[in-house]
Amino acid sequence: MGINSNRVEHFSDPSCPEATVTMPPPLELHRVCLPPHKTTLQKFRDRVSEIFFPDDPLHRFKNQTWIRKLVLGLQFFFPVFQWGPSYGLNLLRSDIISGLTIASLAIPQGISYAKLANLPPIIGLYSSFVPPLIYSVLGSSRHLGVGPVSIASLVMGTMLSETVSYSEQPILYLQLAFTATFFAGVFQAFSRPTTATLVGFMAGAAIIVSLQQLKGLLGIVHFTSKMQIVPVLLSVFRQKNEWSWQTIVMGTSFLVFLLTTRKISMRKPKLFWISAAAPLTSVILSTILVYLLRSKLHGVSTIGHLPKGLNPPSSNMLFFAALFGGCDKNQPYNRNTLPHRIAVGRTFAALKNYQVDGNKEMMAIGLMNMAGSCSSCYVTTGSFSRSAVNYNAGAQTVVSNVIMAATVLVTLLFLMPLFSYTPSFILAAIIITAVIGLIDYQAAIRLWKVDKLDFVACLCSFLGVLFISVPLGLAIAVGVSVFKILLHVTRPNTVVLGNIPGTQIYQNLSRYREASRVPSFLILAVESPIYFANSTYLQERILRWVREEEERVDSNKESAMKCIILDMTVGTVMEKLHQSNVLQSFGLNGLYLTVGEAVADISSPWKA
């Protein structure tokens, strides 16, 4: 079949006079070219560069002197050298205010989130000191507030509790927590950020964790360690004799206070400081209240003694070190033996019109956790709530994290005895207030509207977490998501295309009502790359399209089908055809750049 540049303006079939389609003016046919030759090494290098370095981080080093390259290298790996020389007192004033503001939020959150992870409260404060300092040197976001977060604490606590109990084996539990933190840092430092929708998992886990906090809100002493909704509720009602009305009244009152301040700040963002100050205010007021009434409140549980001092080293607590005799599992824990969020930083960077480097952020957060695991810290990352407070308080640089860390340091060195009378119910109230925001029912509704299979994954993980276990709920969510990916790959969508009158545009007939079929043509689009896994399916599906088209033509008495056009504008089709020697059988005949050119060239001999 020869290539012809003439375009059919009016095409009709003598056997079917009514089947007339008005075609656009003639168009020029373009030659389909073979891809340029590349060696396997060149292809591998280009592919790796596209996948892992889409922003080409080395472009700034081109055509620079070696001294300039050294300076740029320091700025690349340590962003502090980029903004540090221009830092002034006007910026410091804003950073001090924002740093003190987020410190007031970080201290009660650190203590509470450590409890959420079933760790000693002091670990939460340790994790609010060292990691922010490391991030301030390596991080590229000016507003990201670093420290323990509810999601990571929730996942770590539920996962580890399925394996070992902290009350029964505290040293082993700490070993696993620090080791998990170390490897979370390793994977973060040497991997690209990914986005995953785990709406159902987080909602289910948030409900379970909230119910677990009834132990503190009701004053229950003997409570189940299981993480399923049925055992938790049974434990609540079976221990009614342990309920403390003083704990219930005070705990519920502070919970209502925290939820109210959260609601106010959500409705009026300018009043962010209300919800930011609420946790620390609640801790102070509840501590004073319990201290003054300590002779009458015998059934109210408190945090108790917290050790003063800096983070003790914990490299000997890493589990792979313990395997070689680095730790005695029977030794009681004391201070001497003691891995979402690139999007958060990018959110606030967009508001201030600057860019956050995803690679730098992953490296910074990864190294931060690796170092933290060696200094008695558990998993830390960017906190959305803390970052929002940091932004609204006027933070200008990451120095706000340094100010926060310095405030935590003062607390660790001098103020720890003041927390001895902090009641457990206030920590439970802070945790419930934090995790309740993870129940995003609006996201579930959007999933139902956008993709039913994603909604099924959401629902399965939600029910799996509630009634079976947290790990299995997460596994179900991942399994359904993987199944969806495999389904799209092995069963790609195929559609029939039609011409939009007066244009060279061909679109899905079922989606565009103005599009019309081209007589004697069956134009199919394959909306996915073709692999060995879907080749047989596509062959069978195309044959079915042909059979259905022939039946439609016969029933409507239209012109007979003479040609099938496959729109394969996906992937490196020409390269694959060339490498597989398919082109040797027919050369470049039958290959066109566009559907419009294919219809014009093939139908021109029919007109003649």
XYZ file of C-alpha atoms in Angstrom:
608
model
C 0.000 0.000 0.000
C 1.566 3.250 -1.112
C 1.617 6.456 0.890
C -0.596 9.171 -0.522
C -0.897 12.717 0.800
C -4.407 13.275 -0.573
C -7.181 13.616 1.970
C -10.716 12.402 1.263
C -13.173 15.246 1.778
C -16.368 13.257 1.050
C -16.255 9.499 1.286
C -19.255 7.336 0.438
C -19.914 3.708 -0.290
C -22.033 2.885 -3.386
C -23.632 0.025 -1.481
C -24.707 2.418 1.245
C -25.443 5.917 -0.177
C -26.582 7.270 3.181
C -23.222 6.483 4.777
C -21.533 9.736 3.903
C -19.008 11.376 6.195
C -17.780 14.906 5.659
C -14.009 14.856 6.043
C -11.683 17.768 6.813
C -9.478 19.364 4.155
C -6.485 17.432 2.728
C -3.515 17.060 5.049
C 0.116 16.240 4.505
C 1.327 12.773 5.442
C 4.407 12.592 7.621
C 6.976 9.842 7.462
C 7.227 7.554 10.457
C 10.864 7.487 11.565
C 12.778 4.782 13.360
C 14.176 5.688 16.784
C 17.854 6.751 16.897
C 20.291 3.991 17.732
C 21.367 3.766 21.370
C 23.557 1.299 23.142
C 22.200 -0.687 26.071
C 24.338 1.374 28.449
C 22.983 4.632 27.029
C 19.402 3.384 27.362
C 20.022 2.259 30.928
C 21.629 5.576 31.865
C 18.823 7.631 30.324
C 16.161 5.493 31.967
C 17.770 5.717 35.407
C 18.138 9.470 35.003
C 14.466 9.852 34.081
C 13.238 7.672 36.941
C 15.413 8.832 39.828
C 16.606 12.314 38.764
C 13.841 14.007 36.746
C 15.042 17.439 37.816
C 18.691 16.785 36.738
C 20.309 17.934 40.013
C 23.777 18.156 38.421
C 22.839 20.779 35.822
C 23.966 23.589 38.124
C 27.533 22.236 38.122
C 27.965 22.545 34.352
C 30.536 25.076 33.096
C 31.534 26.100 36.643
C 34.982 26.499 38.188
C 36.083 23.876 40.723
C 35.747 26.395 43.579
C 32.216 27.247 42.508
C 31.449 23.536 42.176
C 32.665 23.016 45.755
C 30.405 25.793 47.035
C 27.446 24.464 45.053
C 28.146 20.961 46.369
C 28.087 22.167 49.971
C 24.847 24.053 49.310
C 23.338 20.995 47.636
C 24.060 18.561 50.468
C 23.765 21.130 53.281
C 21.120 23.745 52.414
C 22.126 25.719 55.509
C 25.089 27.033 53.462
C 22.603 28.428 50.946
C 20.459 30.538 53.259
C 22.892 30.904 56.170
C 25.097 33.745 54.785
C 22.062 36.014 54.283
C 20.465 35.245 57.654
C 19.807 38.322 59.797
C 18.224 39.505 63.037
C 14.932 40.332 61.327
C 14.568 36.679 60.343
C 15.732 35.476 63.763
C 12.961 37.435 65.496
C 10.272 35.669 63.469
C 11.929 32.273 63.906
C 12.137 32.669 67.682
C 8.416 33.411 67.927
C 7.461 30.497 65.676
C 9.973 28.169 67.366
C 8.570 28.853 70.827
C 5.045 28.435 69.468
C 5.665 24.998 67.967
C 7.631 23.997 71.087
C 4.473 24.558 73.132
C 2.804 22.061 70.816
C 5.747 19.670 70.436
C 6.316 18.986 74.142
C 2.841 17.631 74.996
C 2.603 15.945 71.595
C 5.979 14.271 72.069
C 4.944 12.811 75.419
C 1.529 11.737 74.109
C 2.730 10.267 70.827
C 5.361 8.221 72.625
C 2.521 6.751 74.665
C 0.659 6.124 71.412
C 3.672 4.085 70.259
C 3.676 2.279 73.650
C 7.042 3.834 74.464
C 8.179 5.659 77.626
C 7.063 9.329 77.517
C 10.651 10.533 77.741
C 11.371 8.954 74.332
C 8.912 11.400 72.776
C 10.864 14.355 74.164
C 14.174 12.852 73.053
C 12.662 12.570 69.564
C 11.729 16.260 69.634
C 15.310 17.329 70.316
C 17.903 15.570 68.129
C 15.978 15.075 64.839
C 14.984 18.764 64.422
C 18.627 19.778 64.813
C 19.738 17.369 62.100
C 16.946 18.443 59.792
C 17.841 22.115 60.231
C 21.205 21.380 58.610
C 20.086 18.975 55.884
C 16.459 19.924 55.131
C 15.301 22.234 52.342
C 11.856 23.212 53.664
C 11.642 26.441 55.646
C 8.389 25.590 57.396
C 8.430 21.849 58.028
C 7.984 21.126 61.738
C 9.900 17.954 62.573
C 9.194 15.501 65.360
C 7.016 12.546 66.332
C 3.732 12.323 64.436
C 0.518 10.493 65.210
C 0.523 8.311 62.076
C 4.056 6.950 62.522
C 3.496 6.496 66.264
C 0.218 4.700 65.636
C 1.706 2.331 63.045
C 4.803 1.576 65.128
C 2.813 1.004 68.302
C 0.242 -1.272 66.688
C 2.790 -3.245 64.666
C 5.216 -3.831 67.524
C 2.441 -4.615 69.999
C 1.376 -7.482 67.745
C 4.834 -9.003 68.276
C 5.927 -8.105 71.782
C 4.429 -6.438 74.851
C 6.291 -3.478 76.335
C 5.057 -4.245 79.842
C 6.412 -7.800 79.627
C 9.603 -7.259 77.599
C 10.482 -3.541 77.694
C 14.077 -3.922 76.521
C 13.155 -6.068 73.539
C 10.378 -3.626 72.667
C 12.836 -0.697 72.727
C 15.308 -2.666 70.630
C 12.675 -3.277 67.988
C 11.516 0.354 68.093
C 15.033 1.774 67.635
C 15.880 -0.804 64.974
C 12.668 -0.029 63.086
C 13.593 3.664 63.258
C 17.062 2.948 61.874
C 15.800 0.962 58.909
C 13.017 3.452 58.284
C 15.782 6.020 57.907
C 17.764 3.753 55.580
C 14.804 3.192 53.280
C 13.892 6.886 53.330
C 17.428 8.009 52.536
C 17.851 5.690 49.570
C 14.402 5.661 48.029
C 12.156 7.994 46.150
C 9.043 9.398 47.842
C 5.829 7.600 46.984
C 2.223 8.486 47.421
C -0.258 5.943 48.692
C -3.899 6.196 49.673
C -4.475 4.299 52.897
C -7.659 6.050 53.923
C -9.341 2.916 55.241
C -6.278 1.711 57.122
C -5.743 5.021 58.896
C -9.426 5.405 59.744
C -9.627 1.906 61.198
C -6.416 2.319 63.148
C -7.563 5.731 64.437
C -10.793 4.208 65.770
C -8.920 1.350 67.467
C -6.384 3.708 69.025
C -9.134 6.073 70.203
C -10.924 3.167 71.883
C -7.638 2.091 73.461
C -7.427 5.532 75.092
C -10.597 4.757 77.048
C -8.233 3.089 79.482
C -6.864 6.509 80.410
C -10.137 8.409 80.118
C -12.036 5.941 82.324
C -9.233 5.213 84.760
C -9.096 1.480 83.964
C -6.041 -0.340 85.339
C -6.383 -3.797 83.787
C -6.940 -3.367 80.057
C -6.487 -5.586 77.000
C -3.424 -5.146 74.812
C -5.267 -6.477 71.726
C -5.910 -4.150 68.815
C -9.310 -5.360 67.560
C -12.556 -3.540 68.214
C -14.385 -6.460 69.846
C -11.752 -7.301 72.525
C -11.260 -3.588 73.265
C -14.959 -2.937 73.821
C -15.313 -6.124 75.873
C -12.411 -5.012 78.059
C -14.034 -1.601 78.578
C -17.324 -3.001 79.858
C -15.886 -5.953 81.753
C -13.798 -3.584 83.878
C -16.644 -1.245 84.871
C -15.704 -1.737 88.499
C -12.408 0.069 87.791
C -14.017 3.146 86.259
C -13.110 6.340 88.132
C -15.699 9.094 88.038
C -13.069 11.746 88.849
C -10.966 10.602 85.892
C -14.017 10.472 83.620
C -15.153 13.997 84.500
C -11.737 15.621 84.156
C -10.696 13.615 81.098
C -13.938 14.271 79.231
C -13.784 17.972 80.090
C -10.270 18.385 78.694
C -11.158 16.270 75.630
C -14.106 18.563 74.869
C -11.811 21.570 75.369
C -9.186 20.204 72.952
C -11.743 19.248 70.304
C -13.380 22.674 70.579
C -10.103 24.546 70.102
C -9.276 22.297 67.140
C -12.641 23.082 65.547
C -12.189 26.819 66.092
C -8.760 26.830 64.432
C -10.049 24.783 61.502
C -12.890 27.221 60.851
C -10.776 30.334 61.414
C -7.120 29.710 60.442
C -6.071 33.080 61.862
C -6.847 31.667 65.299
C -4.296 28.875 64.823
C -2.624 29.761 68.114
C -5.678 28.561 70.051
C -5.311 24.926 69.023
C -1.502 25.245 69.132
C -1.501 26.345 72.750
C -4.354 24.077 73.859
C -2.321 20.854 74.461
C 0.339 22.530 76.614
C -2.320 24.554 78.430
C -4.232 21.358 79.124
C -1.119 19.620 80.426
C -0.279 22.516 82.736
C -3.821 22.937 84.078
C -4.402 19.197 84.558
C -1.025 18.779 86.264
C -1.728 21.653 88.676
C -5.218 20.304 89.320
C -4.000 16.786 90.115
C -1.172 18.155 92.288
C -3.501 20.336 94.347
C -6.078 17.557 94.767
C -3.586 14.688 95.085
C -4.868 13.796 98.553
C -8.394 13.290 97.215
C -7.700 11.860 93.738
C -6.289 8.473 94.655
C -7.591 6.690 91.541
C -6.075 9.100 89.000
C -3.083 7.652 87.161
C -0.113 9.958 86.442
C 3.008 9.789 84.281
C 5.284 9.558 87.285
C 9.007 10.206 87.370
C 10.745 11.199 84.133
C 14.576 11.246 84.049
C 16.361 14.537 83.442
C 19.222 14.962 80.991
C 20.190 14.693 77.340
C 19.419 11.815 75.013
C 21.413 8.739 76.063
C 23.143 6.809 73.269
C 21.175 3.830 72.023
C 23.342 2.341 69.287
C 23.830 -0.695 71.531
C 20.042 -1.078 71.611
C 19.771 -1.688 67.873
C 18.560 -5.227 67.451
C 21.264 -6.403 65.037
C 23.823 -5.291 67.635
C 21.929 -7.115 70.356
C 22.102 -10.315 68.330
C 25.836 -10.326 68.919
C 25.546 -9.810 72.636
C 25.382 -6.024 72.640
C 22.503 -5.859 75.126
C 21.208 -7.780 78.093
C 17.460 -8.277 77.613
C 16.944 -8.654 81.358
C 18.514 -5.298 82.175
C 15.895 -2.689 83.183
C 15.585 0.346 80.972
C 17.246 3.562 82.110
C 18.664 6.595 80.397
C 22.144 5.107 80.293
C 21.138 1.995 78.290
C 18.804 3.279 76.519
C 9.922 6.350 58.555
C 4.777 11.145 54.632
C 5.947 13.751 54.528
C 7.446 15.454 51.586
C 4.025 16.697 50.605
C 3.744 18.655 53.858
C 6.856 20.699 53.102
C 5.821 21.202 49.493
C 2.399 22.450 50.566
C 3.820 25.357 52.541
C 6.624 25.932 50.034
C 3.991 26.544 47.365
C 2.349 29.173 49.580
C 5.651 31.049 49.837
C 6.681 30.411 46.214
C 9.835 28.385 46.791
C 10.739 24.832 45.844
C 11.375 21.830 48.061
C 13.754 19.196 46.673
C 12.190 15.759 47.180
C 15.555 13.967 47.010
C 17.076 16.257 49.639
C 14.058 15.859 51.886
C 14.154 12.075 51.745
C 17.885 12.121 52.444
C 17.464 14.571 55.321
C 14.583 12.673 56.943
C 16.370 9.371 56.393
C 19.634 10.484 57.994
C 17.638 12.178 60.741
C 16.018 8.869 61.680
C 19.247 6.898 61.372
C 20.964 9.298 63.753
C 17.882 9.406 65.970
C 17.868 5.627 66.372
C 21.341 5.926 67.888
C 20.240 8.634 70.343
C 17.101 7.110 71.921
C 14.660 8.526 69.363
C 11.915 6.737 67.502
C 10.495 7.456 64.040
C 10.148 11.180 63.295
C 9.094 13.075 60.206
C 7.313 16.254 59.166
C 4.137 16.942 61.112
C 1.328 18.691 59.225
C -0.180 20.235 62.350
C 3.191 21.425 63.621
C 4.152 22.721 60.171
C 0.857 24.611 59.871
C 1.443 26.255 63.245
C 5.034 27.025 62.240
C 3.875 28.653 59.008
C 1.073 30.659 60.590
C 3.378 31.821 63.394
C 5.620 33.482 60.794
C 8.573 31.084 60.489
C 11.117 32.247 57.919
C 13.732 29.456 57.999
C 14.459 26.096 59.631
C 15.960 27.994 62.561
C 12.489 27.712 64.060
C 13.235 23.992 64.471
C 16.461 24.887 66.274
C 14.548 27.164 68.653
C 12.039 24.390 69.273
C 14.851 21.904 69.948
C 16.498 24.374 72.336
C 13.221 24.742 74.246
C 12.911 20.956 74.486
C 16.522 20.849 75.710
C 15.716 23.250 78.542
C 12.735 21.071 79.393
C 14.879 17.922 79.437
C 17.526 19.500 81.636
C 15.436 21.405 84.167
C 11.674 20.896 83.897
C 11.163 17.135 83.919
C 10.146 16.901 87.610
C 7.151 19.143 86.821
C 5.608 16.358 84.741
C 5.475 13.868 87.610
C 1.831 14.735 88.357
C 0.714 14.964 84.730
C -2.356 12.696 84.559
C -2.675 9.898 82.030
C -6.128 11.069 81.006
C -4.723 14.271 79.496
C -2.372 12.243 77.296
C -5.328 10.096 76.211
C -7.309 13.234 75.362
C -4.416 14.666 73.300
C -4.038 11.383 71.412
C -7.756 11.150 70.617
C -7.746 14.744 69.379
C -4.786 13.979 67.129
C -5.927 10.669 65.627
C -9.534 11.710 65.088
C -8.279 13.850 62.220
C -7.105 10.684 60.470
C -10.712 9.601 59.913
C -11.226 11.195 56.495
C -14.706 10.153 55.431
C -14.716 12.761 52.665
C -11.739 11.034 51.057
C -13.656 7.748 51.155
C -16.608 9.428 49.413
C -14.267 10.780 46.731
C -12.812 7.307 46.232
C -16.322 5.922 45.682
C -17.031 8.589 43.067
C -13.676 8.333 41.276
C -12.694 4.654 41.469
C -14.881 1.907 42.915
C -11.980 -0.553 43.187
C -9.986 1.927 45.268
C -13.019 2.295 47.490
C -13.180 -1.504 47.905
C -9.517 -1.476 48.967
C -10.317 1.315 51.429
C -13.296 -0.548 52.877
C -11.447 -3.887 53.120
C -8.507 -2.352 54.965
C -10.861 -0.448 57.281
C -12.809 -3.566 58.253
C -9.638 -5.654 58.397
C -8.030 -3.286 60.909
C -11.177 -3.071 63.015
C -12.050 -6.753 63.255
C -8.901 -8.769 62.456
C -5.586 -7.002 62.991
C -3.659 -3.922 61.931
C -0.989 -5.793 59.901
C -3.634 -7.818 58.073
C -5.681 -4.698 57.375
C -2.615 -3.056 55.861
C -1.841 -6.220 53.892
C -5.387 -6.265 52.499
C -5.110 -2.645 51.369
C -1.776 -3.293 49.666
C -3.067 -6.542 48.136
C -6.150 -4.934 46.590
C -4.028 -2.044 45.272
C -1.540 -4.472 43.683
C -4.444 -6.438 42.198
C -5.763 -3.229 40.646
C -2.376 -2.475 39.088
C -2.087 -6.005 37.693
C -5.630 -5.744 36.356
C -4.802 -2.561 34.457
C -1.622 -4.088 33.043
C -3.008 -7.485 32.054
C -6.462 -6.266 30.980
C -5.886 -2.875 29.329
C -8.858 -0.845 28.213
C -9.680 -0.723 24.485
C -12.098 1.746 22.918
C -13.573 2.487 19.495
C -12.638 5.906 18.100
C -14.665 8.181 15.880
C -13.964 11.421 14.046
C -15.131 14.742 15.436
C -16.599 16.470 12.330
C -14.495 19.208 10.798
C -11.315 18.205 12.655
C -8.489 15.687 12.553
C -9.363 14.610 16.096
C -10.428 11.036 16.849
C -11.935 10.317 20.244
C -13.839 7.653 22.175
C -17.297 7.169 20.631
C -18.900 6.350 23.965
C -17.515 9.501 25.573
C -17.915 12.061 22.754
C -21.411 12.011 21.287
C -20.450 14.348 18.462
C -17.829 11.866 17.227
C -18.994 9.706 14.300
C -17.814 6.395 12.875
C -15.800 6.409 9.656
C -17.454 4.020 7.166
C -15.473 0.864 6.367
C -13.049 1.569 9.230
C -12.767 0.107 12.705
C -10.497 2.406 14.704
C -9.372 0.982 18.051
C -7.269 2.604 20.739
C -5.297 0.528 23.254
C -4.978 2.621 26.411
C -1.938 0.842 27.812
C 1.480 -0.401 26.666
C 1.454 -3.908 25.202
C 3.365 -6.580 27.146
C 3.596 -10.340 26.996
C 1.166 -10.405 29.936
C -1.626 -8.711 27.975
C -0.850 -9.666 24.363
C -3.152 -12.715 24.312
C -5.964 -10.776 25.949
C -5.621 -7.936 23.435
C -5.647 -10.361 20.519
C -8.879 -11.933 21.771
C -10.436 -8.554 22.587
C -9.619 -7.069 19.169
C -11.107 -10.110 17.429
C -14.230 -9.612 19.507
C -14.352 -5.949 18.478
C -14.102 -7.056 14.839
C -16.912 -9.602 15.240
C -19.153 -7.089 17.004
C -18.440 -4.451 14.356
C -19.293 -6.858 11.534
C -22.548 -7.751 13.271
C -23.378 -4.076 13.746
C -22.620 -3.289 10.105
C -24.810 -6.177 8.917
C -27.718 -5.267 11.158
C -27.605 -1.586 10.132
C -26.858 -2.394 6.450
C -23.838 -0.110 6.396
C -20.720 -0.325 4.248
C -18.604 -3.405 4.856
C -15.589 -3.096 7.120
C -12.398 -3.004 5.056
C -9.690 -1.786 7.440
C -8.724 -1.870 11.120
C -6.620 0.951 12.554
C -4.896 0.467 15.914
C -4.043 3.661 17.751
C -0.956 2.654 19.739
C 0.227 6.128 20.771
C 1.695 4.720 23.961
C 5.160 3.815 25.095
C 8.079 3.194 22.752
C 6.051 1.356 20.115
C 8.366 2.003 17.156
C 11.413 0.910 19.118
C 9.745 -2.362 20.126
C 8.540 -3.049 16.576
C 12.009 -2.413 15.213
C 13.802 -4.518 17.815
C 11.430 -7.451 17.329
C 12.036 -7.411 13.519
C 8.298 -7.009 12.905
C 8.974 -4.105 10.534
C 10.979 -6.357 8.208
C 7.764 -8.036 7.056
C 6.122 -4.873 5.749
C 8.598 -2.025 6.216
C 6.960 1.239 7.208
C 3.817 0.619 5.168
C 0.737 0.769 7.353
C 2.426 2.915 10.021
C 1.184 6.472 10.465
C 1.842 9.272 12.901
C -1.858 10.014 13.472
C -5.202 8.311 13.011
C -6.254 11.116 10.667
C -3.346 10.476 8.313
C -4.083 6.762 8.357
C -7.740 7.269 7.407
C -6.837 9.761 4.665
C -4.160 7.626 3.055
C -5.982 4.303 3.234
C -9.310 5.645 1.988
C -7.879 7.636 -0.933
C -7.586 4.585 -3.291
C -11.202 3.690 -2.447
C -12.355 7.094 -3.645
C -10.478 6.639 -6.912
